[in-house]
Tab-separated table of C-alpha atoms in Angstrom:
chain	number	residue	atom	x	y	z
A	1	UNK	CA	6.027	-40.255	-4.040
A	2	UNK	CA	9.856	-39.820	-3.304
A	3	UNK	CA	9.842	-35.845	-3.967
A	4	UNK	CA	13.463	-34.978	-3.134
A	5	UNK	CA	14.086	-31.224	-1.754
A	6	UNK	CA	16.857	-29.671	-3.853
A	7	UNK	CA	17.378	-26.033	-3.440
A	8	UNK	CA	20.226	-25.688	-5.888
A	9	UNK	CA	18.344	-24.359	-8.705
A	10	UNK	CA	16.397	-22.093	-6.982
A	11	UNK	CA	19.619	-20.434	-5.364
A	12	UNK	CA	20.881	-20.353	-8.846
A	13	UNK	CA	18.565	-17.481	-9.816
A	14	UNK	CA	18.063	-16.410	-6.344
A	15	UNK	CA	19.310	-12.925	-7.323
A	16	UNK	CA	16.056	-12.421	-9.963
A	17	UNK	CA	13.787	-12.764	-6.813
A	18	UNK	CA	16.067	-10.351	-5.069
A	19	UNK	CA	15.374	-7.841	-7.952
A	20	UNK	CA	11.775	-8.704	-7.741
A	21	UNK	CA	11.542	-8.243	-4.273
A	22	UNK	CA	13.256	-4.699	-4.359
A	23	UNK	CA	10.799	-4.254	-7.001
A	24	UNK	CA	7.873	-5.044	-4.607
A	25	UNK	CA	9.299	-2.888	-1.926
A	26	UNK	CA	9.461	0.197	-4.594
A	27	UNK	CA	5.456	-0.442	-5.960
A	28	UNK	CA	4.433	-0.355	-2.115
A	29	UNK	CA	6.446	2.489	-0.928
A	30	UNK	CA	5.293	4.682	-4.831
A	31	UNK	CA	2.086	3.303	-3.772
A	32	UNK	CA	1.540	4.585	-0.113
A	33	UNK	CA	2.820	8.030	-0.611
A	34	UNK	CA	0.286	8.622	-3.871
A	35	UNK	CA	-2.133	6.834	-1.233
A	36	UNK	CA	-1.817	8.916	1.646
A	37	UNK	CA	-2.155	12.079	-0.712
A	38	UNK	CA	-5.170	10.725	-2.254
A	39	UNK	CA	-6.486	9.609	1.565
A	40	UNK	CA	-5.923	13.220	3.177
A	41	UNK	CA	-7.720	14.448	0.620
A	42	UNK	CA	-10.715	12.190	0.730
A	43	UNK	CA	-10.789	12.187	4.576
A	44	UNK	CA	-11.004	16.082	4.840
A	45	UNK	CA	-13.885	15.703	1.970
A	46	UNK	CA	-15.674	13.132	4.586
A	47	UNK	CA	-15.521	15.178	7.142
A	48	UNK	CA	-16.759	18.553	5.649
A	49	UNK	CA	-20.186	19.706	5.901
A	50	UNK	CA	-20.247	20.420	2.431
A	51	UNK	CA	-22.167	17.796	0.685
A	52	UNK	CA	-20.356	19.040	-2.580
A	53	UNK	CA	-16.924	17.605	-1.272
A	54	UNK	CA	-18.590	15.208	0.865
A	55	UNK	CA	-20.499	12.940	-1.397
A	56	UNK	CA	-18.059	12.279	-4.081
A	57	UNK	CA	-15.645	11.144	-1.450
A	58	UNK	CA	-18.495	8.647	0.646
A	59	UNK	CA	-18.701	7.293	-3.422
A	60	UNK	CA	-15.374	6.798	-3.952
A	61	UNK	CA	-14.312	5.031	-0.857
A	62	UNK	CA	-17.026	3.097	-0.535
A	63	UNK	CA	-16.977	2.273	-4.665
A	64	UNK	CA	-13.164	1.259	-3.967
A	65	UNK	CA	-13.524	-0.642	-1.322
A	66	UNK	CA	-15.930	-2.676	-2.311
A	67	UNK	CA	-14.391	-3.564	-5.555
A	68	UNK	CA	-11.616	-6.910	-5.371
A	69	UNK	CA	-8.123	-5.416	-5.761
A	70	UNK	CA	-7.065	-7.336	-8.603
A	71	UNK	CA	-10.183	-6.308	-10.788
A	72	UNK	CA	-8.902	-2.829	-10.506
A	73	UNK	CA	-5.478	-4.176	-11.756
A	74	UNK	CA	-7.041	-5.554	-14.542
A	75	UNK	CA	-9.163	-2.901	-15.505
A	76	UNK	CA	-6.838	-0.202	-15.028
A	77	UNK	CA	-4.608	-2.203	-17.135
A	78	UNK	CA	-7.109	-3.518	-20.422
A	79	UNK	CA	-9.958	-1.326	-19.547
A	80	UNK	CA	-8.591	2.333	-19.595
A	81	UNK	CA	-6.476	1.982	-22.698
A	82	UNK	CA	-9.788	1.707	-24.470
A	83	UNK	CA	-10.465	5.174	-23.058
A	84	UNK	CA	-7.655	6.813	-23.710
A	85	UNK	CA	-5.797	5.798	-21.334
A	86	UNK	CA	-2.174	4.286	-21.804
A	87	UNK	CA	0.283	3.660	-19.339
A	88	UNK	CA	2.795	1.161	-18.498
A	89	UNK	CA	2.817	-1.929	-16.490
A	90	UNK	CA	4.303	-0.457	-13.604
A	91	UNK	CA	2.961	2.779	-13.470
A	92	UNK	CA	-0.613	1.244	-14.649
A	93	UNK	CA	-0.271	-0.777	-10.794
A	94	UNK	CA	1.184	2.000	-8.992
A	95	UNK	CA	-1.913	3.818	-9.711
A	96	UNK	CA	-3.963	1.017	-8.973
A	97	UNK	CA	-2.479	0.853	-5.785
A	98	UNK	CA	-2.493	4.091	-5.069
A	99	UNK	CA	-6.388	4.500	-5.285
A	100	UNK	CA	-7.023	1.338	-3.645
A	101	UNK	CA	-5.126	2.486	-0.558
A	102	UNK	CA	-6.002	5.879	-0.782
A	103	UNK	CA	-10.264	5.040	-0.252
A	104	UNK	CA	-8.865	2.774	3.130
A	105	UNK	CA	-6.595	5.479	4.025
A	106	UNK	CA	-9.309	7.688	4.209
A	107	UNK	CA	-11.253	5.857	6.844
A	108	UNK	CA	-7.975	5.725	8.862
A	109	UNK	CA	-7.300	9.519	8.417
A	110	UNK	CA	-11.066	10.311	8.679
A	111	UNK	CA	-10.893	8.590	12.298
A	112	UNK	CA	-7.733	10.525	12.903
A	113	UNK	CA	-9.221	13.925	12.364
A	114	UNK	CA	-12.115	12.851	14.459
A	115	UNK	CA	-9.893	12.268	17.175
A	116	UNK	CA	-8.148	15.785	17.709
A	117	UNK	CA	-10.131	17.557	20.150
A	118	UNK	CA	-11.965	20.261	18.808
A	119	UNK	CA	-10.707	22.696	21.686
A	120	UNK	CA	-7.095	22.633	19.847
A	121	UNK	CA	-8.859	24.117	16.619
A	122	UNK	CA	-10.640	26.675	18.802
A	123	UNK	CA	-7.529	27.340	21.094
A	124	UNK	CA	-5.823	28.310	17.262
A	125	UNK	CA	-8.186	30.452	16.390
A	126	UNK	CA	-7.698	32.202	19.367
A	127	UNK	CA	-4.078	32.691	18.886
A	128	UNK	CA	-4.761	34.461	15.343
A	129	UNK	CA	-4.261	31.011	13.330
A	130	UNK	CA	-5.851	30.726	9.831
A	131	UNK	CA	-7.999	27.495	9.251
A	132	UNK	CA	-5.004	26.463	6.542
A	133	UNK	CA	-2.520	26.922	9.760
A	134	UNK	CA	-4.674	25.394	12.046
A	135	UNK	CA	-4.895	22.025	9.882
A	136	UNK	CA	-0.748	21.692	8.754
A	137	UNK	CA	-0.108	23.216	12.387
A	138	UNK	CA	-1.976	21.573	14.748
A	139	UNK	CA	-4.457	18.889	13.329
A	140	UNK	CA	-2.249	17.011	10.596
A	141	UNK	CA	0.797	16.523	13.341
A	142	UNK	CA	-1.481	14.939	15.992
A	143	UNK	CA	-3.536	13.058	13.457
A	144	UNK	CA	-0.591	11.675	11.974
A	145	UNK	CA	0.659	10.336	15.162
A	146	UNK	CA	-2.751	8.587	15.975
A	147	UNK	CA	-3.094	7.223	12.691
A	148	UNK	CA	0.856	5.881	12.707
A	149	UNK	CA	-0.400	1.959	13.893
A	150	UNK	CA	-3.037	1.660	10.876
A	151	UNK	CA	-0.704	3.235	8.575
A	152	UNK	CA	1.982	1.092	9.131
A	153	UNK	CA	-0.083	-1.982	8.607
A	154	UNK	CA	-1.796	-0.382	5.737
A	155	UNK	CA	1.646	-0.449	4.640
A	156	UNK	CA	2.750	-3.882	4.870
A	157	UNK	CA	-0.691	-4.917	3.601
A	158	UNK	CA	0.235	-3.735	0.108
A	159	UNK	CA	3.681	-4.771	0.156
A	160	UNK	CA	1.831	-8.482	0.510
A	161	UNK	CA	-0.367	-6.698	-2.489
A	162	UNK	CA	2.340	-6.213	-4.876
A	163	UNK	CA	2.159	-9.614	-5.713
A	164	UNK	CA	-0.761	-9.425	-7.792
A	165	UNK	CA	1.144	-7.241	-9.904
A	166	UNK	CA	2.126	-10.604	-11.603
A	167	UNK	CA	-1.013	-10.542	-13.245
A	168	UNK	CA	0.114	-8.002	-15.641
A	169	UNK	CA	3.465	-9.456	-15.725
A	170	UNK	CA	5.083	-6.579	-13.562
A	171	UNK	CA	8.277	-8.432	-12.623
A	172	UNK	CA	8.052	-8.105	-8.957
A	173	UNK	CA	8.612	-11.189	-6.742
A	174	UNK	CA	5.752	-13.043	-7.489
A	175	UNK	CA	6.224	-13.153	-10.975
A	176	UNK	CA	10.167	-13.739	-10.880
A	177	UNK	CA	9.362	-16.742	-8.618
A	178	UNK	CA	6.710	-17.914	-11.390
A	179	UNK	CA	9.134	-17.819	-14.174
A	180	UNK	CA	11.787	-19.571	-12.089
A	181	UNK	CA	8.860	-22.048	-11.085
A	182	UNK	CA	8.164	-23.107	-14.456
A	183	UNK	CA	12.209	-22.976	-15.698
A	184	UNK	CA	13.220	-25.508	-13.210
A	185	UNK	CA	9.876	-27.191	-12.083
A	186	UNK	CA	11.062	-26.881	-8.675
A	187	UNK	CA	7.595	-26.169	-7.351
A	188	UNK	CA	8.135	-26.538	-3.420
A	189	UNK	CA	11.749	-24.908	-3.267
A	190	UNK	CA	10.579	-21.930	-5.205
A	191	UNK	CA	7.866	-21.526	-3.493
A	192	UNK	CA	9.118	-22.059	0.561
A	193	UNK	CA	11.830	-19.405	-0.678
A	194	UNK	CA	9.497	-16.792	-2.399
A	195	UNK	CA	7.436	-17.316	1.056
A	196	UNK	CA	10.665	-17.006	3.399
A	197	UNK	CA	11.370	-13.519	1.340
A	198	UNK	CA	7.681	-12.089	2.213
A	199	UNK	CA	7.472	-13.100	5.694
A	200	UNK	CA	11.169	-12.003	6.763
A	201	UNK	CA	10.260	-8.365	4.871
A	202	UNK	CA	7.540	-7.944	6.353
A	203	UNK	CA	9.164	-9.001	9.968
A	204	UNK	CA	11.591	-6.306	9.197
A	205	UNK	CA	8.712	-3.633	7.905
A	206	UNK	CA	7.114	-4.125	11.081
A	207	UNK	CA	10.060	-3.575	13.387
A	208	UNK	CA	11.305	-0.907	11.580
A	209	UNK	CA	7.973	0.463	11.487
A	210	UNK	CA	7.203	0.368	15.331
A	211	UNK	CA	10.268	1.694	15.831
A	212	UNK	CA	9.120	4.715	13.945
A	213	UNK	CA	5.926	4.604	16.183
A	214	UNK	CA	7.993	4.718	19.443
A	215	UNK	CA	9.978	7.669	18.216
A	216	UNK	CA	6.825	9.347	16.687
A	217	UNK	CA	4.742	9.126	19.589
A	218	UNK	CA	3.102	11.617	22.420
A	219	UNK	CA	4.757	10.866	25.665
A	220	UNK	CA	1.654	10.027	28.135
């Protein structure tokens, strides 16, 4: 079982995981900004009193959640074309993605707007604030910062989720790595590399990312 290590061909087409990794990056960053829309929105349906906004939301989230990741992908994919439904590969995940992180982002918003001391809203009020000012004014800043940990790792989470993507043949990393895995049959070389891309991006998302934190947060 002499298995000899040879790189070569995988640096050969090193610049197609490149591509597919920038690729990744771009589903994951579409992704979390459709997300967080999505999650403010469900969050500030959980937490009304109105059991007309409320309910839907509670079955969403808890539908979403509940439901593997790449089922979604799949049936957003061969399922909704059937019902009318047609989009593209890429957009087809970015949606996917987007409503998958959108039902956890609403837990982690939900517990963010729980955690803004109702004095604040009544201290707006005082000062002539609408409800509309109170929230953009004073709740969504201070939520925001409180929620900034979970977010980020809500982040990186589906950057790592991307690569399922390669189920529909989206050419993001995983899937570049896959074709260049069964061109050169290179099996352990393409995959330490593919690996070595993930971890050091998501080294780098992190740091950048608590960085952001630092500068983002309340001095105590």
């Amino acid at each position: 079982m002499g298995y000899a290590l040879n790189f070569s061909a995988v640096w050969r087409s090193f610049d197609l995981l490149l591509e597919g990794l920038a690729l990744s990056l771009g589903l994951a960053l579409a992704a979390i900004l459709a997300g967080c829309i999505i999650g403010l929105f469900a969050a500030f349906a959980l937490v009304s009193k109105a059991a007309l906004l409320r309910s839907p939301a509670q079955i969403y989230v808890t539908i979403i959640r509940n439901t593997p990741i790449l089922v979604l992908v799949l049936f957003t994919f061969f399922a909704m074309p059937q019902l009318g439904l047609r989009l593209g590969k890429i957009e087809s995940f970015i949606v996917t993605l987007a409503v998958y992180s959108g039902a956890y982002l609403a837990e982690v918003f939900r517990g963010g707007l729980l955690s803004v001391a109702p004095g604040l809203r009544e201290a707006g009020l005082a000062i002539g604030l609408t409800e509309a000012q109170i929230r953009t004014s004073i709740t969504m800043p201070i939520m925001i910062r409180n929620v900034l940990p979970s977010l980020s790792s809500t982040f990186i989470s589906l950057f790592k989720d991307t690569s399922l993507a390669a189920a529909i043949a989206v050419p993001e990393l995983t899937f570049e790595a896959r074709k260049i895995n069964v061109e050169t049959f290179r099996v352990i070389e393409t995959w330490m590399v593919t690996s070595g891309l993930y971890v050091v991006t998501c080294s780098l998302l992190a740091a950048l990312l608590r960085l952001a934190e630092r500068r983002l947060s309340i001095p105590r």
